[in-house]
PDB file of C-alpha atoms and ligand atoms in Angstrom:
ATOM      1  CA  UNK A   1      97.642  97.337 117.643  1.00 73.00           C
ATOM      2  CA  UNK A   2      96.790 100.776 115.633  1.00 92.00           C
ATOM      3  CA  UNK A   3      94.746 100.497 112.593  1.00 97.00           C
ATOM      4  CA  UNK A   4      96.715 100.315 109.368  1.00 98.00           C
ATOM      5  CA  UNK A   5      96.337 103.587 107.245  1.00 98.00           C
ATOM      6  CA  UNK A   6      96.506 101.873 103.852  1.00 98.00           C
ATOM      7  CA  UNK A   7      96.416  98.111 102.936  1.00 98.00           C
ATOM      8  CA  UNK A   8      97.469  97.845  99.116  1.00 98.00           C
ATOM      9  CA  UNK A   9      96.492  94.736  97.292  1.00 98.00           C
ATOM     10  CA  UNK A  10      97.839  94.194  93.924  1.00 98.00           C
ATOM     11  CA  UNK A  11      97.214  91.342  91.592  1.00 98.00           C
ATOM     12  CA  UNK A  12     100.667  91.532  89.927  1.00 98.00           C
ATOM     13  CA  UNK A  13     104.169  92.775  91.129  1.00 98.00           C
ATOM     14  CA  UNK A  14     104.056  96.049  89.452  1.00 98.00           C
ATOM     15  CA  UNK A  15     100.365  97.083  89.256  1.00 98.00           C
ATOM     16  CA  UNK A  16     100.578  99.055  92.706  1.00 98.00           C
ATOM     17  CA  UNK A  17     103.515 101.003  91.302  1.00 98.00           C
ATOM     18  CA  UNK A  18     101.990 102.075  87.883  1.00 98.00           C
ATOM     19  CA  UNK A  19      98.478 102.985  89.624  1.00 98.00           C
ATOM     20  CA  UNK A  20      99.126 103.897  93.070  1.00 98.00           C
ATOM     21  CA  UNK A  21     103.043 104.468  93.592  1.00 98.00           C
ATOM     22  CA  UNK A  22     102.782 107.928  94.211  1.00 98.00           C
ATOM     23  CA  UNK A  23      99.953 107.618  96.721  1.00 98.00           C
ATOM     24  CA  UNK A  24     101.908 104.990  98.688  1.00 98.00           C
ATOM     25  CA  UNK A  25     104.917 107.257  98.781  1.00 98.00           C
ATOM     26  CA  UNK A  26     102.953 110.147  99.968  1.00 98.00           C
ATOM     27  CA  UNK A  27     101.368 108.159 102.839  1.00 98.00           C
ATOM     28  CA  UNK A  28     104.740 106.992 103.878  1.00 98.00           C
ATOM     29  CA  UNK A  29     106.216 110.510 103.470  1.00 98.00           C
ATOM     30  CA  UNK A  30     103.403 111.845 105.837  1.00 98.00           C
ATOM     31  CA  UNK A  31     104.509 109.145 108.337  1.00 98.00           C
ATOM     32  CA  UNK A  32     101.285 106.702 107.726  1.00 98.00           C
ATOM     33  CA  UNK A  33     101.501 102.978 107.950  1.00 98.00           C
ATOM     34  CA  UNK A  34     101.183 101.232 104.632  1.00 98.00           C
ATOM     35  CA  UNK A  35     101.487  97.442 103.788  1.00 98.00           C
ATOM     36  CA  UNK A  36     101.378  95.974 100.211  1.00 98.00           C
ATOM     37  CA  UNK A  37     100.532  92.467  99.106  1.00 98.00           C
ATOM     38  CA  UNK A  38     100.944  91.065  95.737  1.00 98.00           C
ATOM     39  CA  UNK A  39      98.823  88.243  94.740  1.00 98.00           C
ATOM     40  CA  UNK A  40     101.103  86.967  92.026  1.00 98.00           C
ATOM     41  CA  UNK A  41     104.194  88.025  90.121  1.00 98.00           C
ATOM     42  CA  UNK A  42     102.631  88.570  86.770  1.00 97.00           C
ATOM     43  CA  UNK A  43     104.947  85.840  85.711  1.00 97.00           C
ATOM     44  CA  UNK A  44     102.546  84.461  82.956  1.00 98.00           C
ATOM     45  CA  UNK A  45     100.567  87.331  82.090  1.00 97.00           C
ATOM     46  CA  UNK A  46     102.596  90.501  82.222  1.00 96.00           C
ATOM     47  CA  UNK A  47     106.406  89.086  81.463  1.00 96.00           C
ATOM     48  CA  UNK A  48     106.442  88.922  77.947  1.00 96.00           C
ATOM     49  CA  UNK A  49     110.032  90.017  77.433  1.00 95.00           C
ATOM     50  CA  UNK A  50     111.288  87.550  79.861  1.00 97.00           C
ATOM     51  CA  UNK A  51     109.412  84.730  78.005  1.00 98.00           C
ATOM     52  CA  UNK A  52     110.962  85.898  74.808  1.00 97.00           C
ATOM     53  CA  UNK A  53     114.341  85.796  76.300  1.00 97.00           C
ATOM     54  CA  UNK A  54     113.798  82.050  77.100  1.00 98.00           C
ATOM     55  CA  UNK A  55     113.707  82.374  80.812  1.00 98.00           C
ATOM     56  CA  UNK A  56     112.306  79.819  82.969  1.00 98.00           C
ATOM     57  CA  UNK A  57     108.968  80.288  85.098  1.00 98.00           C
ATOM     58  CA  UNK A  58     111.334  80.256  88.321  1.00 98.00           C
ATOM     59  CA  UNK A  59     113.731  82.687  86.726  1.00 98.00           C
ATOM     60  CA  UNK A  60     110.971  85.055  85.703  1.00 98.00           C
ATOM     61  CA  UNK A  61     109.484  85.102  89.120  1.00 98.00           C
ATOM     62  CA  UNK A  62     112.741  85.708  90.720  1.00 98.00           C
ATOM     63  CA  UNK A  63     113.386  88.507  88.310  1.00 98.00           C
ATOM     64  CA  UNK A  64     109.445  90.117  88.894  1.00 98.00           C
ATOM     65  CA  UNK A  65     110.011  89.706  92.714  1.00 98.00           C
ATOM     66  CA  UNK A  66     113.372  91.595  92.922  1.00 98.00           C
ATOM     67  CA  UNK A  67     111.924  94.648  90.686  1.00 98.00           C
ATOM     68  CA  UNK A  68     108.988  94.901  92.846  1.00 98.00           C
ATOM     69  CA  UNK A  69     111.010  94.391  96.106  1.00 98.00           C
ATOM     70  CA  UNK A  70     113.134  97.305  94.863  1.00 98.00           C
ATOM     71  CA  UNK A  71     110.451  99.593  94.020  1.00 98.00           C
ATOM     72  CA  UNK A  72     108.666  99.046  97.172  1.00 98.00           C
ATOM     73  CA  UNK A  73     111.775  99.864  99.174  1.00 98.00           C
ATOM     74  CA  UNK A  74     111.913 103.093  97.205  1.00 98.00           C
ATOM     75  CA  UNK A  75     108.416 103.896  98.032  1.00 98.00           C
ATOM     76  CA  UNK A  76     109.086 102.908 101.649  1.00 98.00           C
ATOM     77  CA  UNK A  77     106.476 100.500 102.155  1.00 98.00           C
ATOM     78  CA  UNK A  78     106.709  96.713 103.130  1.00 98.00           C
ATOM     79  CA  UNK A  79     105.476  94.230 100.455  1.00 98.00           C
ATOM     80  CA  UNK A  80     104.574  90.532 100.831  1.00 98.00           C
ATOM     81  CA  UNK A  81     104.381  88.352  97.877  1.00 98.00           C
ATOM     82  CA  UNK A  82     101.748  85.686  98.199  1.00 98.00           C
ATOM     83  CA  UNK A  83     102.984  83.813  94.901  1.00 98.00           C
ATOM     84  CA  UNK A  84      99.427  82.547  94.034  1.00 98.00           C
ATOM     85  CA  UNK A  85     100.061  82.253  90.308  1.00 98.00           C
ATOM     86  CA  UNK A  86      98.613  84.361  87.709  1.00 98.00           C
ATOM     87  CA  UNK A  87      96.634  84.086  84.488  1.00 98.00           C
ATOM     88  CA  UNK A  88      94.574  82.823  85.908  1.00 98.00           C
ATOM     89  CA  UNK A  89      94.633  83.908  89.287  1.00 98.00           C
ATOM     90  CA  UNK A  90      92.262  81.383  91.092  1.00 98.00           C
ATOM     91  CA  UNK A  91      90.926  82.229  94.605  1.00 98.00           C
ATOM     92  CA  UNK A  92      89.758  79.377  96.285  1.00 98.00           C
ATOM     93  CA  UNK A  93      87.910  79.338  99.948  1.00 97.00           C
ATOM     94  CA  UNK A  94      91.336  78.817 101.532  1.00 98.00           C
ATOM     95  CA  UNK A  95      92.721  81.916  99.852  1.00 98.00           C
ATOM     96  CA  UNK A  96      89.784  83.976 100.567  1.00 98.00           C
ATOM     97  CA  UNK A  97      89.857  83.302 104.296  1.00 98.00           C
ATOM     98  CA  UNK A  98      93.535  84.148 104.090  1.00 98.00           C
ATOM     99  CA  UNK A  99      92.817  87.434 102.671  1.00 98.00           C
ATOM    100  CA  UNK A 100      90.088  87.785 105.703  1.00 98.00           C
ATOM    101  CA  UNK A 101      92.883  86.911 108.173  1.00 98.00           C
ATOM    102  CA  UNK A 102      95.190  89.617 106.493  1.00 98.00           C
ATOM    103  CA  UNK A 103      92.380  92.134 106.638  1.00 98.00           C
ATOM    104  CA  UNK A 104      91.702  91.497 110.153  1.00 98.00           C
ATOM    105  CA  UNK A 105      95.477  91.487 111.333  1.00 98.00           C
ATOM    106  CA  UNK A 106      96.144  94.989 110.078  1.00 98.00           C
ATOM    107  CA  UNK A 107      92.346  96.203 110.388  1.00 98.00           C
ATOM    108  CA  UNK A 108      93.124  98.808 107.770  1.00 98.00           C
ATOM    109  CA  UNK A 109      91.253 102.311 107.376  1.00 98.00           C
ATOM    110  CA  UNK A 110      91.715 102.250 103.837  1.00 98.00           C
ATOM    111  CA  UNK A 111      92.012  99.424 101.258  1.00 98.00           C
ATOM    112  CA  UNK A 112      93.266 100.144  97.977  1.00 98.00           C
ATOM    113  CA  UNK A 113      93.103  97.443  95.006  1.00 98.00           C
ATOM    114  CA  UNK A 114      91.951  97.161  91.448  1.00 98.00           C
ATOM    115  CA  UNK A 115      88.736  98.544  90.387  1.00 98.00           C
ATOM    116  CA  UNK A 116      86.112  96.126  89.094  1.00 98.00           C
ATOM    117  CA  UNK A 117      86.345  96.336  85.411  1.00 98.00           C
ATOM    118  CA  UNK A 118      89.293  95.525  83.368  1.00 97.00           C
ATOM    119  CA  UNK A 119      88.293  94.110  79.872  1.00 96.00           C
ATOM    120  CA  UNK A 120      91.906  93.229  79.206  1.00 95.00           C
ATOM    121  CA  UNK A 121      92.837  91.485  82.390  1.00 97.00           C
ATOM    122  CA  UNK A 122      91.045  88.730  84.115  1.00 97.00           C
ATOM    123  CA  UNK A 123      93.358  88.631  87.190  1.00 98.00           C
ATOM    124  CA  UNK A 124      92.751  92.224  88.001  1.00 98.00           C
ATOM    125  CA  UNK A 125      88.935  91.861  87.927  1.00 98.00           C
ATOM    126  CA  UNK A 126      89.338  88.699  90.306  1.00 98.00           C
ATOM    127  CA  UNK A 127      91.444  90.437  92.701  1.00 98.00           C
ATOM    128  CA  UNK A 128      88.784  93.544  92.882  1.00 98.00           C
ATOM    129  CA  UNK A 129      86.265  91.136  93.611  1.00 98.00           C
ATOM    130  CA  UNK A 130      87.686  88.893  96.196  1.00 98.00           C
ATOM    131  CA  UNK A 131      89.314  91.866  98.157  1.00 98.00           C
ATOM    132  CA  UNK A 132      85.886  93.415  98.368  1.00 98.00           C
ATOM    133  CA  UNK A 133      84.486  89.857  99.357  1.00 98.00           C
ATOM    134  CA  UNK A 134      87.203  89.408 101.960  1.00 98.00           C
ATOM    135  CA  UNK A 135      86.573  92.956 103.441  1.00 98.00           C
ATOM    136  CA  UNK A 136      82.800  92.134 103.870  1.00 98.00           C
ATOM    137  CA  UNK A 137      83.642  88.895 105.550  1.00 98.00           C
ATOM    138  CA  UNK A 138      86.341  90.533 107.674  1.00 98.00           C
ATOM    139  CA  UNK A 139      83.579  92.177 109.562  1.00 98.00           C
ATOM    140  CA  UNK A 140      81.239  89.332 110.114  1.00 98.00           C
ATOM    141  CA  UNK A 141      81.469  88.178 113.639  1.00 98.00           C
ATOM    142  CA  UNK A 142      80.157  84.391 112.647  1.00 98.00           C
ATOM    143  CA  UNK A 143      83.236  84.150 109.904  1.00 98.00           C
ATOM    144  CA  UNK A 144      86.378  82.554 111.416  1.00 98.00           C
ATOM    145  CA  UNK A 145      84.910  83.636 115.022  1.00 98.00           C
ATOM    146  CA  UNK A 146      88.068  82.975 116.879  1.00 98.00           C
ATOM    147  CA  UNK A 147      89.708  85.777 115.105  1.00 98.00           C
ATOM    148  CA  UNK A 148      88.836  89.521 116.065  1.00 97.00           C
ATOM    149  CA  UNK A 149      86.781  91.128 113.397  1.00 98.00           C
ATOM    150  CA  UNK A 150      87.881  94.162 111.522  1.00 98.00           C
ATOM    151  CA  UNK A 151      86.325  97.703 111.558  1.00 98.00           C
ATOM    152  CA  UNK A 152      84.822  98.637 108.102  1.00 97.00           C
ATOM    153  CA  UNK A 153      87.372  99.780 105.692  1.00 98.00           C
ATOM    154  CA  UNK A 154      86.900 102.315 102.875  1.00 98.00           C
ATOM    155  CA  UNK A 155      87.534 100.544  99.594  1.00 98.00           C
ATOM    156  CA  UNK A 156      89.323 102.188  96.816  1.00 98.00           C
ATOM    157  CA  UNK A 157      90.201 101.146  93.253  1.00 98.00           C
ATOM    158  CA  UNK A 158      92.978 101.793  90.742  1.00 98.00           C
ATOM    159  CA  UNK A 159      92.763 103.558  87.314  1.00 98.00           C
ATOM    160  CA  UNK A 160      93.396 100.622  84.919  1.00 95.00           C
ATOM    161  CA  UNK A 161      95.402 100.754  81.564  1.00 94.00           C
ATOM    162  CA  UNK A 162      92.597 101.772  79.458  1.00 93.00           C
ATOM    163  CA  UNK A 163      90.194 103.723  81.558  1.00 95.00           C
ATOM    164  CA  UNK A 164      87.698 104.575  79.051  1.00 94.00           C
ATOM    165  CA  UNK A 165      87.071 100.781  78.431  1.00 95.00           C
ATOM    166  CA  UNK A 166      87.096 100.101  82.108  1.00 95.00           C
ATOM    167  CA  UNK A 167      84.175 102.158  82.680  1.00 95.00           C
ATOM    168  CA  UNK A 168      86.665 104.201  84.812  1.00 97.00           C
ATOM    169  CA  UNK A 169      85.132 107.405  86.399  1.00 96.00           C
ATOM    170  CA  UNK A 170      87.476 108.965  89.155  1.00 97.00           C
ATOM    171  CA  UNK A 171      85.682 109.543  92.411  1.00 97.00           C
ATOM    172  CA  UNK A 172      89.076 110.601  94.502  1.00 97.00           C
ATOM    173  CA  UNK A 173      91.999 112.313  92.915  1.00 98.00           C
ATOM    174  CA  UNK A 174      95.008 112.273  95.028  1.00 98.00           C
ATOM    175  CA  UNK A 175      97.851 114.858  94.497  1.00 98.00           C
ATOM    176  CA  UNK A 176     101.323 113.173  94.163  1.00 98.00           C
ATOM    177  CA  UNK A 177     103.419 116.084  93.133  1.00 98.00           C
ATOM    178  CA  UNK A 178     105.752 115.789  96.268  1.00 98.00           C
ATOM    179  CA  UNK A 179     105.892 112.020  95.803  1.00 98.00           C
ATOM    180  CA  UNK A 180     106.120 111.848  91.983  1.00 98.00           C
ATOM    181  CA  UNK A 181     110.084 111.582  91.932  1.00 98.00           C
ATOM    182  CA  UNK A 182     109.722 108.269  94.135  1.00 98.00           C
ATOM    183  CA  UNK A 183     107.025 106.967  92.017  1.00 98.00           C
ATOM    184  CA  UNK A 184     109.276 107.370  88.948  1.00 98.00           C
ATOM    185  CA  UNK A 185     112.162 105.959  90.653  1.00 98.00           C
ATOM    186  CA  UNK A 186     109.997 102.819  91.479  1.00 98.00           C
ATOM    187  CA  UNK A 187     108.403 102.670  87.974  1.00 98.00           C
ATOM    188  CA  UNK A 188     112.135 102.525  86.819  1.00 98.00           C
ATOM    189  CA  UNK A 189     112.627  99.421  88.529  1.00 98.00           C
ATOM    190  CA  UNK A 190     110.427  97.365  86.162  1.00 97.00           C
ATOM    191  CA  UNK A 191     112.458  96.966  83.274  1.00 94.00           C
ATOM    192  CA  UNK A 192     110.354  94.140  82.177  1.00 94.00           C
ATOM    193  CA  UNK A 193     107.707  96.250  81.390  1.00 94.00           C
ATOM    194  CA  UNK A 194     109.514  99.403  80.536  1.00 94.00           C
ATOM    195  CA  UNK A 195     107.225 100.259  77.711  1.00 94.00           C
ATOM    196  CA  UNK A 196     104.639 101.401  80.473  1.00 96.00           C
ATOM    197  CA  UNK A 197     106.957 103.865  82.364  1.00 97.00           C
ATOM    198  CA  UNK A 198     106.330 106.771  80.039  1.00 97.00           C
ATOM    199  CA  UNK A 199     102.738 106.017  79.684  1.00 97.00           C
ATOM    200  CA  UNK A 200     102.108 106.108  83.442  1.00 98.00           C
ATOM    201  CA  UNK A 201     104.296 109.307  83.667  1.00 98.00           C
ATOM    202  CA  UNK A 202     102.020 111.002  81.293  1.00 98.00           C
ATOM    203  CA  UNK A 203      98.834 109.717  82.979  1.00 98.00           C
ATOM    204  CA  UNK A 204      99.917 111.337  86.100  1.00 98.00           C
ATOM    205  CA  UNK A 205     100.511 114.636  84.311  1.00 98.00           C
ATOM    206  CA  UNK A 206      97.158 114.378  82.877  1.00 98.00           C
ATOM    207  CA  UNK A 207      95.359 113.573  86.226  1.00 98.00           C
ATOM    208  CA  UNK A 208      97.692 116.486  87.613  1.00 98.00           C
ATOM    209  CA  UNK A 209      95.858 118.926  85.194  1.00 98.00           C
ATOM    210  CA  UNK A 210      92.551 117.416  86.134  1.00 98.00           C
ATOM    211  CA  UNK A 211      93.626 118.192  89.847  1.00 98.00           C
ATOM    212  CA  UNK A 212      94.108 121.653  89.053  1.00 98.00           C
ATOM    213  CA  UNK A 213      90.990 122.169  87.006  1.00 98.00           C
ATOM    214  CA  UNK A 214      88.582 120.460  89.470  1.00 97.00           C
ATOM    215  CA  UNK A 215      90.192 122.194  92.842  1.00 97.00           C
ATOM    216  CA  UNK A 216      91.090 125.464  91.698  1.00 97.00           C
ATOM    217  CA  UNK A 217      94.475 124.967  93.158  1.00 98.00           C
ATOM    218  CA  UNK A 218      97.292 125.691  90.742  1.00 98.00           C
ATOM    219  CA  UNK A 219      99.890 123.472  92.696  1.00 97.00           C
ATOM    220  CA  UNK A 220      99.098 119.915  91.739  1.00 98.00           C
ATOM    221  CA  UNK A 221     101.588 118.797  89.107  1.00 98.00           C
ATOM    222  CA  UNK A 222     100.910 114.950  89.174  1.00 98.00           C
ATOM    223  CA  UNK A 223      98.069 113.129  90.553  1.00 98.00           C
ATOM    224  CA  UNK A 224      96.454 109.620  90.596  1.00 98.00           C
ATOM    225  CA  UNK A 225      92.828 109.023  90.164  1.00 98.00           C
ATOM    226  CA  UNK A 226      90.932 106.021  92.015  1.00 98.00           C
ATOM    227  CA  UNK A 227      87.249 104.790  92.285  1.00 98.00           C
ATOM    228  CA  UNK A 228      85.469 104.641  95.635  1.00 98.00           C
ATOM    229  CA  UNK A 229      83.215 101.644  96.315  1.00 98.00           C
ATOM    230  CA  UNK A 230      81.060 103.192  99.395  1.00 97.00           C
ATOM    231  CA  UNK A 231      80.057 106.852  99.608  1.00 96.00           C
ATOM    232  CA  UNK A 232      81.982 109.346 101.589  1.00 95.00           C
ATOM    233  CA  UNK A 233      80.486 110.111 105.131  1.00 94.00           C
ATOM    234  CA  UNK A 234      81.348 113.308 106.652  1.00 94.00           C
ATOM    235  CA  UNK A 235      80.016 116.278 108.875  1.00 96.00           C
ATOM    236  CA  UNK A 236      80.257 118.730 105.776  1.00 94.00           C
ATOM    237  CA  UNK A 237      81.069 118.638 102.109  1.00 90.00           C
ATOM    238  CA  UNK A 238      84.606 117.911 101.471  1.00 82.00           C
TER     239      UNK A 238
HETATM  240 ZN1  LIG B  54      98.471  93.398  86.656  1.00 79.16          ZN
END
Protein backbone atom coordinates (compact mmCIF):
# COMPACT_ATOMS: atom_id res chain seq x y z
CA UNK A 1 0.00 0.00 0.00
CA UNK A 2 1.31 3.46 -0.94
CA UNK A 3 2.03 5.81 1.92
CA UNK A 4 -0.74 8.24 2.83
CA UNK A 5 0.21 11.82 1.97
CA UNK A 6 -1.46 13.47 4.95
CA UNK A 7 -2.90 12.05 8.17
CA UNK A 8 -4.81 14.67 10.14
CA UNK A 9 -5.58 14.02 13.81
CA UNK A 10 -8.04 16.48 15.35
CA UNK A 11 -8.98 16.53 19.02
CA UNK A 12 -12.53 17.65 18.29
CA UNK A 13 -14.83 17.55 15.31
CA UNK A 14 -14.21 21.09 14.02
CA UNK A 15 -10.56 21.80 14.90
CA UNK A 16 -9.17 20.43 11.65
CA UNK A 17 -11.40 22.72 9.57
CA UNK A 18 -10.59 25.99 11.38
CA UNK A 19 -6.84 25.32 11.33
CA UNK A 20 -6.14 23.15 8.31
CA UNK A 21 -9.25 23.01 6.13
CA UNK A 22 -7.55 24.88 3.29
CA UNK A 23 -4.47 22.68 3.37
CA UNK A 24 -6.60 19.53 3.41
CA UNK A 25 -8.71 20.74 0.47
CA UNK A 26 -5.58 21.73 -1.43
CA UNK A 27 -4.00 18.31 -0.93
CA UNK A 28 -7.19 16.67 -2.19
CA UNK A 29 -7.37 19.03 -5.19
CA UNK A 30 -3.78 18.07 -6.01
CA UNK A 31 -4.80 14.38 -6.10
CA UNK A 32 -3.06 13.48 -2.82
CA UNK A 33 -4.43 11.03 -0.28
CA UNK A 34 -5.69 12.47 2.99
CA UNK A 35 -7.34 10.82 6.01
CA UNK A 36 -8.82 12.68 8.97
CA UNK A 37 -9.40 11.31 12.48
CA UNK A 38 -11.36 13.10 15.19
CA UNK A 39 -10.66 11.89 18.73
CA UNK A 40 -13.93 13.34 20.08
CA UNK A 41 -16.78 15.56 18.93
CA UNK A 42 -16.09 18.47 21.29
CA UNK A 43 -19.44 17.56 22.79
CA UNK A 44 -18.67 18.92 26.25
CA UNK A 45 -15.95 21.48 25.64
CA UNK A 46 -16.90 23.11 22.35
CA UNK A 47 -20.69 22.85 22.09
CA UNK A 48 -21.94 25.52 24.50
CA UNK A 49 -24.69 26.65 22.12
CA UNK A 50 -26.24 23.17 22.04
CA UNK A 51 -26.12 22.79 25.84
CA UNK A 52 -27.92 26.15 26.13
CA UNK A 53 -30.64 24.74 23.85
CA UNK A 54 -31.16 21.89 26.35
CA UNK A 55 -29.99 19.10 24.08
CA UNK A 56 -28.77 15.80 25.54
CA UNK A 57 -25.20 14.55 25.26
CA UNK A 58 -26.19 12.03 22.58
CA UNK A 59 -28.08 14.66 20.60
CA UNK A 60 -25.09 17.00 20.78
CA UNK A 61 -22.72 14.30 19.54
CA UNK A 62 -25.08 13.62 16.66
CA UNK A 63 -25.17 17.30 15.64
CA UNK A 64 -21.39 17.71 15.90
CA UNK A 65 -20.78 14.52 13.95
CA UNK A 66 -23.15 15.60 11.15
CA UNK A 67 -21.51 19.05 10.90
CA UNK A 68 -18.06 17.51 10.69
CA UNK A 69 -19.03 14.83 8.17
CA UNK A 70 -20.54 17.49 5.92
CA UNK A 71 -17.39 19.63 6.22
CA UNK A 72 -15.08 16.70 5.44
CA UNK A 73 -17.21 15.84 2.40
CA UNK A 74 -16.77 19.41 1.14
CA UNK A 75 -13.01 19.25 1.69
CA UNK A 76 -13.04 15.89 -0.09
CA UNK A 77 -11.28 13.81 2.57
CA UNK A 78 -12.60 10.80 4.53
CA UNK A 79 -13.10 11.31 8.27
CA UNK A 80 -13.25 8.72 11.05
CA UNK A 81 -14.73 9.55 14.45
CA UNK A 82 -13.14 7.72 17.38
CA UNK A 83 -15.71 9.02 19.91
CA UNK A 84 -13.21 8.92 22.83
CA UNK A 85 -15.03 11.62 24.87
CA UNK A 86 -13.76 15.14 25.52
CA UNK A 87 -13.10 17.48 28.40
CA UNK A 88 -11.10 15.68 29.41
CA UNK A 89 -9.86 13.55 26.53
CA UNK A 90 -8.16 10.64 28.29
CA UNK A 91 -5.66 8.51 26.41
CA UNK A 92 -4.99 5.23 28.17
CA UNK A 93 -2.52 2.62 26.86
CA UNK A 94 -5.17 0.92 24.72
CA UNK A 95 -5.95 4.16 22.95
CA UNK A 96 -2.29 4.99 22.52
CA UNK A 97 -1.73 1.62 20.85
CA UNK A 98 -4.82 2.21 18.73
CA UNK A 99 -3.15 5.38 17.44
CA UNK A 100 0.04 3.43 16.75
CA UNK A 101 -2.01 0.95 14.69
CA UNK A 102 -3.66 3.78 12.76
CA UNK A 103 -0.28 5.33 11.93
CA UNK A 104 1.11 1.95 10.86
CA UNK A 105 -1.97 1.22 8.74
CA UNK A 106 -1.64 4.43 6.72
CA UNK A 107 2.15 4.92 7.06
CA UNK A 108 1.72 8.66 6.42
CA UNK A 109 4.40 10.90 4.97
CA UNK A 110 2.98 13.82 6.96
CA UNK A 111 1.02 13.91 10.21
CA UNK A 112 -0.84 17.09 11.00
CA UNK A 113 -2.28 17.58 14.47
CA UNK A 114 -2.40 20.14 17.27
CA UNK A 115 0.70 22.04 18.30
CA UNK A 116 1.96 21.44 21.83
CA UNK A 117 0.78 24.52 23.71
CA UNK A 118 -2.80 25.72 24.11
CA UNK A 119 -3.42 27.32 27.49
CA UNK A 120 -7.17 27.35 26.83
CA UNK A 121 -7.74 23.73 25.85
CA UNK A 122 -6.42 20.66 27.64
CA UNK A 123 -7.57 18.24 24.92
CA UNK A 124 -5.56 20.05 22.24
CA UNK A 125 -2.39 19.67 24.31
CA UNK A 126 -3.21 16.01 25.06
CA UNK A 127 -3.72 15.29 21.37
CA UNK A 128 -0.44 16.94 20.38
CA UNK A 129 1.45 14.92 22.99
CA UNK A 130 -0.10 11.52 22.30
CA UNK A 131 0.12 11.82 18.51
CA UNK A 132 3.84 12.52 18.86
CA UNK A 133 4.19 9.56 21.24
CA UNK A 134 2.25 7.27 18.90
CA UNK A 135 4.36 8.43 15.96
CA UNK A 136 7.56 7.56 17.84
CA UNK A 137 6.18 4.16 18.92
CA UNK A 138 4.98 3.44 15.36
CA UNK A 139 8.56 3.20 14.07
CA UNK A 140 9.85 1.04 16.95
CA UNK A 141 10.24 -2.59 15.84
CA UNK A 142 9.73 -3.93 19.37
CA UNK A 143 6.34 -2.23 19.83
CA UNK A 144 3.44 -4.42 18.59
CA UNK A 145 6.03 -6.52 16.69
CA UNK A 146 3.33 -8.44 14.84
CA UNK A 147 2.40 -5.28 12.85
CA UNK A 148 4.77 -3.87 10.22
CA UNK A 149 6.39 -0.67 11.44
CA UNK A 150 5.80 2.73 9.84
CA UNK A 151 8.36 5.03 8.25
CA UNK A 152 9.31 8.19 10.07
CA UNK A 153 6.62 10.81 9.45
CA UNK A 154 7.00 14.56 9.36
CA UNK A 155 5.01 16.09 12.19
CA UNK A 156 3.20 19.43 11.88
CA UNK A 157 1.07 21.38 14.36
CA UNK A 158 -2.03 23.57 14.00
CA UNK A 159 -2.13 27.27 14.80
CA UNK A 160 -4.34 27.51 17.87
CA UNK A 161 -7.01 30.11 18.57
CA UNK A 162 -4.75 32.47 20.54
CA UNK A 163 -1.39 32.01 18.83
CA UNK A 164 0.55 34.55 20.93
CA UNK A 165 -0.56 32.90 24.15
CA UNK A 166 0.14 29.44 22.70
CA UNK A 167 3.80 30.33 22.04
CA UNK A 168 3.00 29.80 18.36
CA UNK A 169 5.78 30.65 15.94
CA UNK A 170 5.02 29.51 12.38
CA UNK A 171 7.57 27.20 10.77
CA UNK A 172 5.56 26.53 7.61
CA UNK A 173 2.99 28.68 5.82
CA UNK A 174 0.83 26.98 3.19
CA UNK A 175 -0.81 29.07 0.46
CA UNK A 176 -4.47 27.98 0.44
CA UNK A 177 -5.80 30.64 -1.96
CA UNK A 178 -7.07 28.11 -4.52
CA UNK A 179 -8.74 26.05 -1.78
CA UNK A 180 -10.12 28.87 0.35
CA UNK A 181 -13.65 28.70 -1.07
CA UNK A 182 -13.87 25.07 0.04
CA UNK A 183 -12.52 25.97 3.47
CA UNK A 184 -15.15 28.71 3.76
CA UNK A 185 -17.94 26.29 2.80
CA UNK A 186 -16.61 23.72 5.28
CA UNK A 187 -16.43 26.30 8.09
CA UNK A 188 -20.03 27.30 7.35
CA UNK A 189 -21.09 23.74 8.31
CA UNK A 190 -20.27 24.44 11.97
CA UNK A 191 -23.27 26.48 13.00
CA UNK A 192 -22.68 25.35 16.61
CA UNK A 193 -19.54 27.51 16.66
CA UNK A 194 -20.55 30.08 14.07
CA UNK A 195 -18.79 32.84 16.03
CA UNK A 196 -15.47 31.33 14.87
CA UNK A 197 -16.16 31.47 11.13
CA UNK A 198 -15.32 35.15 10.63
CA UNK A 199 -12.33 34.87 12.97
CA UNK A 200 -10.68 32.09 10.95
CA UNK A 201 -11.51 33.83 7.68
CA UNK A 202 -9.57 36.87 8.95
CA UNK A 203 -6.72 34.69 10.21
CA UNK A 204 -6.37 33.12 6.74
CA UNK A 205 -6.20 36.63 5.27
CA UNK A 206 -3.58 37.64 7.85
CA UNK A 207 -1.42 34.59 7.06
CA UNK A 208 -1.91 35.33 3.35
CA UNK A 209 -0.38 38.74 3.98
CA UNK A 210 2.56 37.08 5.75
CA UNK A 211 2.93 34.58 2.89
CA UNK A 212 3.24 37.45 0.38
CA UNK A 213 5.70 39.38 2.54
CA UNK A 214 7.92 36.40 3.33
CA UNK A 215 7.98 34.83 -0.15
CA UNK A 216 7.98 37.96 -2.30
CA UNK A 217 5.24 36.31 -4.34
CA UNK A 218 2.20 38.62 -4.71
CA UNK A 219 -0.21 35.73 -5.41
CA UNK A 220 -1.17 34.25 -2.01
CA UNK A 221 -4.40 35.73 -0.70
CA UNK A 222 -5.15 33.19 2.01
CA UNK A 223 -2.80 30.92 3.95
CA UNK A 224 -2.55 28.62 6.98
CA UNK A 225 0.42 28.46 9.36
CA UNK A 226 1.86 25.41 11.14
CA UNK A 227 4.64 24.41 13.48
CA UNK A 228 7.14 21.75 12.52
CA UNK A 229 8.45 19.28 15.12
CA UNK A 230 11.53 18.01 13.27
CA UNK A 231 13.91 20.00 11.02
CA UNK A 232 13.54 19.96 7.25
CA UNK A 233 16.04 17.66 5.54
CA UNK A 234 16.86 18.73 1.98
CA UNK A 235 19.62 18.90 -0.60
CA UNK A 236 19.39 22.65 -0.79
CA UNK A 237 17.76 25.56 0.99
CA UNK A 238 14.04 25.54 0.20
ZN1 LIG B 1 -10.86 21.57 19.88
